[in-house]
PDB file of C-alpha atoms in Angstrom:
ATOM      1  CA  MET S  19      11.093   0.613  30.341  1.00  0.00           C
ATOM      2  CA  ALA S  20      10.707   4.099  28.840  1.00  0.00           C
ATOM      3  CA  LEU S  21      10.379   4.668  25.117  1.00  0.00           C
ATOM      4  CA  THR S  22      10.789   7.964  23.268  1.00  0.00           C
ATOM      5  CA  ILE S  23      10.682   8.685  19.547  1.00  0.00           C
ATOM      6  CA  SER S  24      13.803  10.551  18.461  1.00  0.00           C
ATOM      7  CA  SER S  25      12.844  10.766  14.791  1.00  0.00           C
ATOM      8  CA  PRO S  26       9.114  10.233  14.064  1.00  0.00           C
ATOM      9  CA  ASN S  27       8.178   8.938  10.631  1.00  0.00           C
ATOM     10  CA  THR S  28       5.811  11.388   8.952  1.00  0.00           C
ATOM     11  CA  ASP S  29       4.659   8.680   6.510  1.00  0.00           C
ATOM     12  CA  ARG S  30       2.752   6.132   8.592  1.00  0.00           C
ATOM     13  CA  SER S  31       0.774   4.658   5.700  1.00  0.00           C
ATOM     14  CA  LEU S  32       0.804   0.960   4.872  1.00  0.00           C
ATOM     15  CA  LEU S  33      -0.704   1.608   1.434  1.00  0.00           C
ATOM     16  CA  THR S  34       0.048   4.111  -1.297  1.00  0.00           C
ATOM     17  CA  ALA S  35      -2.697   6.342  -2.695  1.00  0.00           C
ATOM     18  CA  ALA S  36      -2.947   4.113  -5.768  1.00  0.00           C
ATOM     19  CA  GLU S  37      -3.243   0.988  -3.602  1.00  0.00           C
ATOM     20  CA  ARG S  38      -6.016   2.565  -1.523  1.00  0.00           C
ATOM     21  CA  ARG S  39      -7.969   3.367  -4.669  1.00  0.00           C
ATOM     22  CA  ALA S  40      -7.402  -0.086  -6.130  1.00  0.00           C
ATOM     23  CA  ALA S  41      -8.736  -1.634  -2.906  1.00  0.00           C
ATOM     24  CA  ALA S  42     -11.963   0.288  -3.538  1.00  0.00           C
ATOM     25  CA  GLY S  43     -12.103  -0.808  -7.166  1.00  0.00           C
ATOM     26  CA  LEU S  44     -11.027   2.564  -8.536  1.00  0.00           C
ATOM     27  CA  ALA S  45      -8.403   3.528 -11.088  1.00  0.00           C
ATOM     28  CA  ALA S  46      -5.034   4.604  -9.690  1.00  0.00           C
ATOM     29  CA  SER S  47      -5.576   8.144 -10.979  1.00  0.00           C
ATOM     30  CA  ASP S  48      -9.160   8.466  -9.702  1.00  0.00           C
ATOM     31  CA  THR S  49      -9.048  10.896  -6.765  1.00  0.00           C
ATOM     32  CA  SER S  50     -12.811  11.349  -6.508  1.00  0.00           C
ATOM     33  CA  LYS S  51     -13.205   9.188  -3.384  1.00  0.00           C
ATOM     34  CA  ASP S  52     -10.006  10.182  -1.578  1.00  0.00           C
ATOM     35  CA  ALA S  53     -11.944  12.230   0.974  1.00  0.00           C
ATOM     36  CA  ILE S  54     -13.343   8.932   2.256  1.00  0.00           C
ATOM     37  CA  LEU S  55     -10.532   6.512   1.394  1.00  0.00           C
ATOM     38  CA  VAL S  56      -7.756   8.484   3.095  1.00  0.00           C
ATOM     39  CA  PRO S  57      -9.348   8.539   6.586  1.00  0.00           C
ATOM     40  CA  LEU S  58     -10.463   4.927   6.110  1.00  0.00           C
ATOM     41  CA  ALA S  59      -6.869   3.931   5.301  1.00  0.00           C
ATOM     42  CA  ASN S  60      -5.631   5.878   8.334  1.00  0.00           C
ATOM     43  CA  TYR S  61      -8.108   3.970  10.492  1.00  0.00           C
ATOM     44  CA  VAL S  62      -6.973   0.646   9.009  1.00  0.00           C
ATOM     45  CA  ASP S  63      -3.321   1.565   9.639  1.00  0.00           C
ATOM     46  CA  ALA S  64      -4.090   2.433  13.262  1.00  0.00           C
ATOM     47  CA  MET S  65      -6.105  -0.732  13.941  1.00  0.00           C
ATOM     48  CA  ILE S  66      -3.489  -3.004  12.352  1.00  0.00           C
ATOM     49  CA  THR S  67      -0.752  -1.283  14.351  1.00  0.00           C
ATOM     50  CA  LYS S  68      -2.766  -1.785  17.534  1.00  0.00           C
ATOM     51  CA  ALA S  69      -3.444  -5.434  16.672  1.00  0.00           C
ATOM     52  CA  CYS S  70       0.302  -5.930  16.197  1.00  0.00           C
ATOM     53  CA  ASN S  71       0.860  -4.593  19.738  1.00  0.00           C
ATOM     54  CA  VAL S  72       3.368  -1.934  18.630  1.00  0.00           C
ATOM     55  CA  ALA S  73       4.791  -0.094  21.620  1.00  0.00           C
ATOM     56  CA  ALA S  74       3.566   3.497  21.977  1.00  0.00           C
ATOM     57  CA  ALA S  75       5.580   6.466  23.196  1.00  0.00           C
ATOM     58  CA  GLY S  76       3.617   9.280  24.795  1.00  0.00           C
ATOM     59  CA  ALA S  77       1.239  11.163  22.524  1.00  0.00           C
ATOM     60  CA  ILE S  78       2.957  10.063  19.293  1.00  0.00           C
ATOM     61  CA  PRO S  79       0.825   7.349  17.650  1.00  0.00           C
ATOM     62  CA  PRO S  80       2.659   4.033  17.222  1.00  0.00           C
ATOM     63  CA  THR S  81       3.535   2.864  13.729  1.00  0.00           C
ATOM     64  CA  LEU S  82       4.910  -0.168  11.924  1.00  0.00           C
ATOM     65  CA  ARG S  83       6.943   2.143   9.693  1.00  0.00           C
ATOM     66  CA  LEU S  84      10.637   2.839  10.297  1.00  0.00           C
ATOM     67  CA  GLU S  85      11.414   5.209  13.166  1.00  0.00           C
ATOM     68  CA  SER S  86      14.391   6.088  15.329  1.00  0.00           C
ATOM     69  CA  VAL S  87      13.718   5.545  19.023  1.00  0.00           C
ATOM     70  CA  VAL S  88      15.465   5.626  22.385  1.00  0.00           C
ATOM     71  CA  GLU S  89      14.550   2.978  24.926  1.00  0.00           C
ATOM     72  CA  THR S  90      15.719   3.165  28.528  1.00  0.00           C
ATOM     73  CA  PHE S  91      15.754   0.282  30.982  1.00  0.00           C
ATOM     74  CA  ASP S  92      16.235   0.525  34.739  1.00  0.00           C
ATOM     75  CA  PHE S  93      17.491  -2.820  35.999  1.00  0.00           C
ATOM     76  CA  LYS S  94      17.193  -3.674  39.680  1.00  0.00           C
ATOM     77  CA  SER S  95      19.342  -6.759  39.178  1.00  0.00           C
ATOM     78  CA  ALA S  96      21.819  -8.002  36.569  1.00  0.00           C
ATOM     79  CA  GLN S  97      20.133  -9.132  33.346  1.00  0.00           C
ATOM     80  CA  ASN S  98      21.323 -11.635  30.755  1.00  0.00           C
ATOM     81  CA  GLY S  99      19.599  -9.783  27.930  1.00  0.00           C
ATOM     82  CA  LEU S 100      17.196  -6.967  27.240  1.00  0.00           C
ATOM     83  CA  PHE S 101      14.317  -7.084  24.796  1.00  0.00           C
ATOM     84  CA  LEU S 102      13.585  -4.121  22.554  1.00  0.00           C
ATOM     85  CA  ALA S 103       9.966  -2.992  22.264  1.00  0.00           C
ATOM     86  CA  ARG S 104       9.996  -1.958  18.593  1.00  0.00           C
ATOM     87  CA  GLN S 105      10.519  -4.480  15.802  1.00  0.00           C
ATOM     88  CA  PRO S 106      12.080  -5.293  13.431  1.00  0.00           C
ATOM     89  CA  VAL S 107      15.333  -3.700  14.585  1.00  0.00           C
ATOM     90  CA  THR S 108      17.295  -2.381  11.606  1.00  0.00           C
ATOM     91  CA  GLU S 109      20.169  -0.679  13.409  1.00  0.00           C
ATOM     92  CA  VAL S 110      21.453  -0.035  16.921  1.00  0.00           C
ATOM     93  CA  THR S 111      23.288   3.282  16.897  1.00  0.00           C
ATOM     94  CA  ALA S 112      24.262   3.753  20.555  1.00  0.00           C
ATOM     95  CA  VAL S 113      24.128   1.929  23.883  1.00  0.00           C
ATOM     96  CA  THR S 114      24.826   3.565  27.240  1.00  0.00           C
ATOM     97  CA  GLU S 115      25.274   1.518  30.423  1.00  0.00           C
ATOM     98  CA  ALA S 116      25.392   3.226  33.818  1.00  0.00           C
ATOM     99  CA  GLY S 117      26.181   6.536  32.119  1.00  0.00           C
ATOM    100  CA  SER S 118      29.014   5.209  29.959  1.00  0.00           C
ATOM    101  CA  GLU S 119      28.655   4.808  26.197  1.00  0.00           C
ATOM    102  CA  LEU S 120      29.658   1.375  24.984  1.00  0.00           C
ATOM    103  CA  SER S 121      31.509   0.534  21.789  1.00  0.00           C
ATOM    104  CA  SER S 122      29.830  -1.538  19.086  1.00  0.00           C
ATOM    105  CA  GLY S 123      31.827  -4.588  20.181  1.00  0.00           C
ATOM    106  CA  ASP S 124      30.255  -4.464  23.648  1.00  0.00           C
ATOM    107  CA  TRP S 125      26.827  -5.665  22.528  1.00  0.00           C
ATOM    108  CA  GLU S 126      25.189  -7.891  19.951  1.00  0.00           C
ATOM    109  CA  VAL S 127      21.678  -8.089  18.517  1.00  0.00           C
ATOM    110  CA  ASP S 128      20.028 -11.499  18.284  1.00  0.00           C
ATOM    111  CA  GLY S 129      16.420 -11.448  17.122  1.00  0.00           C
ATOM    112  CA  ARG S 130      14.574  -8.992  19.346  1.00  0.00           C
ATOM    113  CA  GLY S 131      17.191  -9.288  22.098  1.00  0.00           C
ATOM    114  CA  LEU S 132      20.204  -7.076  22.804  1.00  0.00           C
ATOM    115  CA  TYR S 133      22.995  -8.806  24.711  1.00  0.00           C
ATOM    116  CA  ARG S 134      26.016  -7.504  26.578  1.00  0.00           C
ATOM    117  CA  SER S 135      29.152  -8.949  25.074  1.00  0.00           C
ATOM    118  CA  THR S 136      32.845  -9.000  25.876  1.00  0.00           C
ATOM    119  CA  GLY S 137      33.672  -9.825  22.287  1.00  0.00           C
ATOM    120  CA  SER S 138      34.163 -13.536  22.858  1.00  0.00           C
ATOM    121  CA  GLU S 139      31.180 -14.323  25.081  1.00  0.00           C
ATOM    122  CA  ARG S 140      27.983 -12.865  26.453  1.00  0.00           C
ATOM    123  CA  THR S 141      27.851 -11.387  29.925  1.00  0.00           C
ATOM    124  CA  THR S 142      25.165  -9.566  31.951  1.00  0.00           C
ATOM    125  CA  TRP S 143      23.853  -6.037  31.882  1.00  0.00           C
ATOM    126  CA  SER S 144      24.734  -4.126  35.043  1.00  0.00           C
ATOM    127  CA  VAL S 145      22.275  -2.922  37.669  1.00  0.00           C
ATOM    128  CA  GLY S 146      21.026   0.567  36.830  1.00  0.00           C
ATOM    129  CA  GLN S 147      20.084   2.306  33.616  1.00  0.00           C
ATOM    130  CA  VAL S 148      20.775   1.057  30.118  1.00  0.00           C
ATOM    131  CA  SER S 149      19.785   3.321  27.232  1.00  0.00           C
ATOM    132  CA  VAL S 150      19.540   2.049  23.666  1.00  0.00           C
ATOM    133  CA  SER S 151      19.209   4.225  20.554  1.00  0.00           C
ATOM    134  CA  TYR S 152      18.010   2.244  17.572  1.00  0.00           C
ATOM    135  CA  SER S 153      15.905   2.209  14.430  1.00  0.00           C
ATOM    136  CA  ALA S 154      13.022  -0.212  13.978  1.00  0.00           C
ATOM    137  CA  GLY S 155      10.132  -0.736  11.624  1.00  0.00           C
ATOM    138  CA  TYR S 156       9.672  -0.993   7.874  1.00  0.00           C
ATOM    139  CA  SER S 157      11.072   1.515   5.412  1.00  0.00           C
ATOM    140  CA  THR S 158       9.402  -0.536   2.662  1.00  0.00           C
ATOM    141  CA  VAL S 159       6.084  -2.123   3.643  1.00  0.00           C
ATOM    142  CA  PRO S 160       6.209  -5.934   3.139  1.00  0.00           C
ATOM    143  CA  TYR S 161       3.797  -7.347   0.574  1.00  0.00           C
ATOM    144  CA  ASP S 162       1.908  -9.474   3.101  1.00  0.00           C
ATOM    145  CA  LEU S 163       1.443  -6.469   5.396  1.00  0.00           C
ATOM    146  CA  LYS S 164       0.105  -4.478   2.442  1.00  0.00           C
ATOM    147  CA  TYR S 165      -2.237  -7.336   1.598  1.00  0.00           C
ATOM    148  CA  ALA S 166      -3.555  -7.352   5.166  1.00  0.00           C
ATOM    149  CA  ALA S 167      -4.296  -3.625   4.904  1.00  0.00           C
ATOM    150  CA  ILE S 168      -6.030  -4.112   1.530  1.00  0.00           C
ATOM    151  CA  LYS S 169      -8.214  -6.924   2.875  1.00  0.00           C
ATOM    152  CA  PHE S 170      -9.113  -4.816   5.911  1.00  0.00           C
ATOM    153  CA  MET S 171     -10.080  -1.833   3.731  1.00  0.00           C
ATOM    154  CA  GLN S 172     -12.205  -4.042   1.504  1.00  0.00           C
ATOM    155  CA  ALA S 173     -13.901  -5.598   4.529  1.00  0.00           C
ATOM    156  CA  GLU S 174     -14.727  -2.125   5.855  1.00  0.00           C
ATOM    157  CA  LEU S 175     -16.125  -1.061   2.497  1.00  0.00           C
ATOM    158  CA  ASN S 176     -18.157  -4.251   2.181  1.00  0.00           C
ATOM    159  CA  THR S 177     -19.606  -4.041   5.691  1.00  0.00           C
ATOM    160  CA  ALA S 178     -19.728  -0.246   5.893  1.00  0.00           C
ATOM    161  CA  GLY S 179     -17.564  -0.196   9.012  1.00  0.00           C
ATOM    162  CA  ARG S 180     -18.138  -1.356  12.554  1.00  0.00           C
ATOM    163  CA  ASP S 181     -19.433   1.837  14.176  1.00  0.00           C
ATOM    164  CA  PRO S 182     -22.517   0.743  16.190  1.00  0.00           C
ATOM    165  CA  LEU S 183     -24.077   4.210  15.714  1.00  0.00           C
ATOM    166  CA  LEU S 184     -23.818   3.995  11.924  1.00  0.00           C
ATOM    167  CA  ARG S 185     -26.632   2.268  10.076  1.00  0.00           C
ATOM    168  CA  SER S 186     -25.784   2.990   6.448  1.00  0.00           C
ATOM    169  CA  ILE S 187     -22.995   4.075   4.148  1.00  0.00           C
ATOM    170  CA  SER S 188     -23.065   5.484   0.660  1.00  0.00           C
ATOM    171  CA  ILE S 189     -20.052   6.074  -1.569  1.00  0.00           C
ATOM    172  CA  PRO S 190     -21.243   6.943  -5.085  1.00  0.00           C
ATOM    173  CA  ASP S 191     -20.014   4.449  -7.677  1.00  0.00           C
ATOM    174  CA  VAL S 192     -18.339   2.391  -4.913  1.00  0.00           C
ATOM    175  CA  ILE S 193     -20.902   1.140  -2.394  1.00  0.00           C
ATOM    176  CA  SER S 194     -24.343   1.871  -0.966  1.00  0.00           C
ATOM    177  CA  LYS S 195     -25.451  -0.380   1.853  1.00  0.00           C
ATOM    178  CA  GLU S 196     -27.681  -0.669   4.904  1.00  0.00           C
ATOM    179  CA  PHE S 197     -26.382  -2.835   7.726  1.00  0.00           C
ATOM    180  CA  TRP S 198     -26.817  -3.917  11.312  1.00  0.00           C
ATOM    181  CA  VAL S 199     -23.957  -4.521  13.720  1.00  0.00           C
ATOM    182  CA  ASP S 200     -24.156  -7.240  16.351  1.00  0.00           C
ATOM    183  CA  PRO S 201     -23.487  -5.352  19.632  1.00  0.00           C
ATOM    184  CA  THR S 202     -22.116  -8.532  21.211  1.00  0.00           C
ATOM    185  CA  LYS S 203     -19.313  -8.727  18.636  1.00  0.00           C
ATOM    186  CA  SER S 204     -16.171  -6.937  19.830  1.00  0.00           C
ATOM    187  CA  GLU S 205     -13.603  -7.984  17.224  1.00  0.00           C
ATOM    188  CA  ILE S 206     -12.446  -4.985  15.190  1.00  0.00           C
ATOM    189  CA  VAL S 207      -9.786  -6.478  12.927  1.00  0.00           C
ATOM    190  CA  PRO S 208     -11.252  -9.183  10.651  1.00  0.00           C
ATOM    191  CA  ALA S 209     -10.135 -12.736  11.386  1.00  0.00           C
ATOM    192  CA  GLU S 210      -8.652 -13.092   7.892  1.00  0.00           C
ATOM    193  CA  VAL S 211      -6.512  -9.998   8.445  1.00  0.00           C
ATOM    194  CA  LEU S 212      -5.367 -11.233  11.855  1.00  0.00           C
ATOM    195  CA  SER S 213      -4.393 -14.539  10.257  1.00  0.00           C
ATOM    196  CA  ILE S 214      -2.244 -12.736   7.678  1.00  0.00           C
ATOM    197  CA  LEU S 215      -0.564 -10.692  10.413  1.00  0.00           C
ATOM    198  CA  GLU S 216       0.016 -13.816  12.497  1.00  0.00           C
ATOM    199  CA  ARG S 217       1.538 -15.789   9.633  1.00  0.00           C
ATOM    200  CA  GLY S 218       3.725 -12.846   8.694  1.00  0.00           C
ATOM    201  CA  GLY S 219       5.103 -12.564  12.222  1.00  0.00           C
ATOM    202  CA  PHE S 220       3.925  -8.960  12.611  1.00  0.00           C
ATOM    203  CA  ILE S 221       2.117  -9.425  15.929  1.00  0.00           C
ATOM    204  CA  ASN S 222       4.316  -8.645  18.908  1.00  0.00           C
ATOM    205  CA  LYS S 223       3.472 -11.221  21.583  1.00  0.00           C
ATOM    206  CA  TRP S 224       6.064  -9.986  24.041  1.00  0.00           C
ATOM    207  CA  ASP S 225       4.712  -7.907  26.919  1.00  0.00           C
ATOM    208  CA  TRP S 226       6.667  -4.688  26.294  1.00  0.00           C
ATOM    209  CA  MET S 227       4.855  -2.910  29.144  1.00  0.00           C
ATOM    210  CA  ARG S 228       6.461  -4.956  31.873  1.00  0.00           C
TER     211      ARG S 228
END
């Protein structure tokens, strides 16, 4: 499987600026802590995306936000269905099989699977390359995904992060705290956040690398 991003989303944020500030207990118009909250939110976005096992494509960071991608499969034997790495799929715009572009009636999307179809029944994908152009991700961030990001930000603010080299954090009018990190603890995303992601169905459990 090879994945390329044909139209990267420049807005990768799970939270708006106002939501980031609210998570820190600030007014929506209070920009005084943005120098800290913006990189913290970027970190939270990246860690949640990683926890959700979103497929990466080269040097472009993966995202849960809507992007247009091209995924190419090289089948050594006939396949009943192929499984797209990015989710949720919002639109399949083109499918090419063995160099020939198929019409929209020659395939059907079912969940995360794309199936070859004759119109009346499913058949198999041919040996060789199949290329799929599609859009996947969220144009509007779901409320439960936003809530997961908020809880993660608040956990980071309350514990001053998980960097083992950092021993204190001070954000005037927000938090000032000394802390110690257990070096035996490897979990980055808080268990409560993982639970929200799990219940929301955001974690991709399919091995897209195979």
